[in-house]
């Protein structure tokens, strides 16, 4: 069925055969979904954030449902880079999909040390996938301890500096993941491009709060959290359009995608690839269904390559 539709996406010096990936923090390190999905249906797994040291994350409760979405305050809980390399990467290497490591840090130095460690710790054992790592997605929504806790991603100068600093360390595709919690995402996207990013991905979650009127306190242990799911999709689509007008590097769109039509909105807005996040909690097979739905749309509309419709809704 429709083997002649080209869905491949070029990101820097790498090519994803399938444009539909699973978003960081919603798919663990892959193994959590063993037996529930066919990994060959997924274009790329964007791992849970990897930091230099293990992190326990925020105080519970960490998750609350909202109208058409969820609010989470997981707080980058993760095993740290050493355990990622020893315990998680060997499994990820066996999968038939690309693996993009989502990197987080509290300072430029921490981001650098994570990427350096992954580059040096993985290249020593060569297999058919190289290191088993396709590239890096850099989460710039983290507060910078050296800049009064202001998130890297809210300051274009910091984004450009961090991007060019990481660019020196790797030839692999470098994707900067942008936060929607800014006045003008176009300026930040341009800063990532100027720093040498191969792509930008967007959107991360929107800051939100839910208050329990009985206790008169915020429901989440961390008080605020990040909003995701169908509720945020129109925001993500609009910001994709805005970023498309600002940069010429590929955009990987996400936020509230749960079916092929949702993904196509992002592609028509200018995304070259997409990620499925919160919808994985509803149906772990969503990425495969979205990918085959995109293929069917292309066949039904006489489209031979997804690139033909990328950004056509943006004037
Ligand atoms: C529970 C949860 C954990 C997340 N953890 C991360 C993370 O570690 N790093 C990151 O860059 N984004 C993280 N995200 C953000 C998602 O990758 C994605 O950008 C966001 O949820 C929007 O997509 P969606 O509406 O399809 O979920 C997380 C989201 C959720 C719901």
mmCIF file of C-alpha atoms and ligand atoms in Angstrom, residues 23-26 47-50 63 70 72 74 76-77 102 104 137-139 141 177 202-205 226-230 232-233 254-257 275-279 281, ligand 1:
data_model
loop_
_atom_site.group_PDB
_atom_site.id
_atom_site.type_symbol
_atom_site.label_atom_id
_atom_site.label_comp_id
_atom_site.label_asym_id
_atom_site.label_seq_id
_atom_site.Cartn_x
_atom_site.Cartn_y
_atom_site.Cartn_z
ATOM 1 C CA UNK A 23 7.886 12.905 22.421
ATOM 2 C CA UNK A 24 10.307 13.169 25.307
ATOM 3 C CA UNK A 25 8.891 12.250 28.699
ATOM 4 C CA UNK A 26 5.940 10.336 27.310
ATOM 5 C CA UNK A 47 14.068 9.873 25.123
ATOM 6 C CA UNK A 48 13.124 11.142 28.544
ATOM 7 C CA UNK A 49 15.440 14.061 29.458
ATOM 8 C CA UNK A 50 19.000 12.996 30.294
ATOM 9 C CA UNK A 63 0.053 14.963 37.271
ATOM 10 C CA UNK A 70 -2.900 17.163 31.456
ATOM 11 C CA UNK A 72 2.567 17.657 34.723
ATOM 12 C CA UNK A 74 7.629 15.565 36.659
ATOM 13 C CA UNK A 76 13.056 16.048 34.661
ATOM 14 C CA UNK A 77 13.230 12.910 36.830
ATOM 15 C CA UNK A 102 16.722 14.653 24.944
ATOM 16 C CA UNK A 104 18.699 18.872 29.860
ATOM 17 C CA UNK A 137 17.154 17.244 21.202
ATOM 18 C CA UNK A 138 18.141 20.013 23.598
ATOM 19 C CA UNK A 139 15.455 20.986 26.093
ATOM 20 C CA UNK A 141 13.034 25.017 29.055
ATOM 21 C CA UNK A 177 13.424 22.207 21.592
ATOM 22 C CA UNK A 202 8.211 22.896 19.315
ATOM 23 C CA UNK A 203 6.249 23.151 21.507
ATOM 24 C CA UNK A 204 7.265 22.124 24.982
ATOM 25 C CA UNK A 205 4.504 22.456 27.589
ATOM 26 C CA UNK A 226 3.330 22.064 32.066
ATOM 27 C CA UNK A 227 0.107 21.806 30.067
ATOM 28 C CA UNK A 228 -0.029 19.332 27.164
ATOM 29 C CA UNK A 229 -2.570 17.384 25.137
ATOM 30 C CA UNK A 230 -5.313 18.395 22.661
ATOM 31 C CA UNK A 232 -2.577 23.071 23.399
ATOM 32 C CA UNK A 233 -2.736 22.029 19.732
ATOM 33 C CA UNK A 254 4.191 18.773 18.501
ATOM 34 C CA UNK A 255 1.502 19.617 21.023
ATOM 35 C CA UNK A 256 -1.847 17.842 21.159
ATOM 36 C CA UNK A 257 -1.416 15.526 18.175
ATOM 37 C CA UNK A 275 6.023 14.061 17.688
ATOM 38 C CA UNK A 276 3.258 12.386 19.657
ATOM 39 C CA UNK A 277 3.301 13.072 23.413
ATOM 40 C CA UNK A 278 0.300 12.914 25.733
ATOM 41 C CA UNK A 279 -1.682 10.778 23.241
ATOM 42 C CA UNK A 281 -0.954 7.652 27.407
HETATM 43 C C1 LIG B 1 4.636 13.617 31.532
HETATM 44 C C2 LIG B 1 5.427 14.468 30.584
HETATM 45 C C3 LIG B 1 6.822 14.535 30.712
HETATM 46 C C4 LIG B 1 7.584 15.323 29.837
HETATM 47 N N1 LIG B 1 8.950 15.351 29.954
HETATM 48 C C5 LIG B 1 9.684 16.063 29.054
HETATM 49 C C6 LIG B 1 11.118 16.045 29.102
HETATM 50 O O1 LIG B 1 11.741 15.356 29.931
HETATM 51 N N2 LIG B 1 11.815 16.800 28.185
HETATM 52 C C7 LIG B 1 11.170 17.536 27.233
HETATM 53 O O2 LIG B 1 11.821 18.180 26.421
HETATM 54 N N3 LIG B 1 9.815 17.545 27.150
HETATM 55 C C8 LIG B 1 9.066 16.828 28.031
HETATM 56 N N4 LIG B 1 7.694 16.834 27.932
HETATM 57 C C9 LIG B 1 7.041 17.643 26.880
HETATM 58 C C10 LIG B 1 6.619 16.781 25.672
HETATM 59 O O3 LIG B 1 7.751 16.157 25.086
HETATM 60 C C11 LIG B 1 5.877 17.648 24.616
HETATM 61 O O4 LIG B 1 6.721 18.704 24.214
HETATM 62 C C12 LIG B 1 4.575 18.235 25.159
HETATM 63 O O5 LIG B 1 3.930 17.325 26.026
HETATM 64 C C13 LIG B 1 3.602 18.637 24.045
HETATM 65 O O6 LIG B 1 3.181 17.537 23.273
HETATM 66 P P1 LIG B 1 1.807 16.700 23.573
HETATM 67 O O7 LIG B 1 0.703 17.703 23.725
HETATM 68 O O8 LIG B 1 1.633 15.784 22.388
HETATM 69 O O9 LIG B 1 2.037 15.945 24.839
HETATM 70 C C14 LIG B 1 6.924 16.058 28.813
HETATM 71 C C15 LIG B 1 5.522 15.982 28.685
HETATM 72 C C16 LIG B 1 4.774 15.196 29.545
HETATM 73 C C17 LIG B 1 3.283 15.129 29.357
#
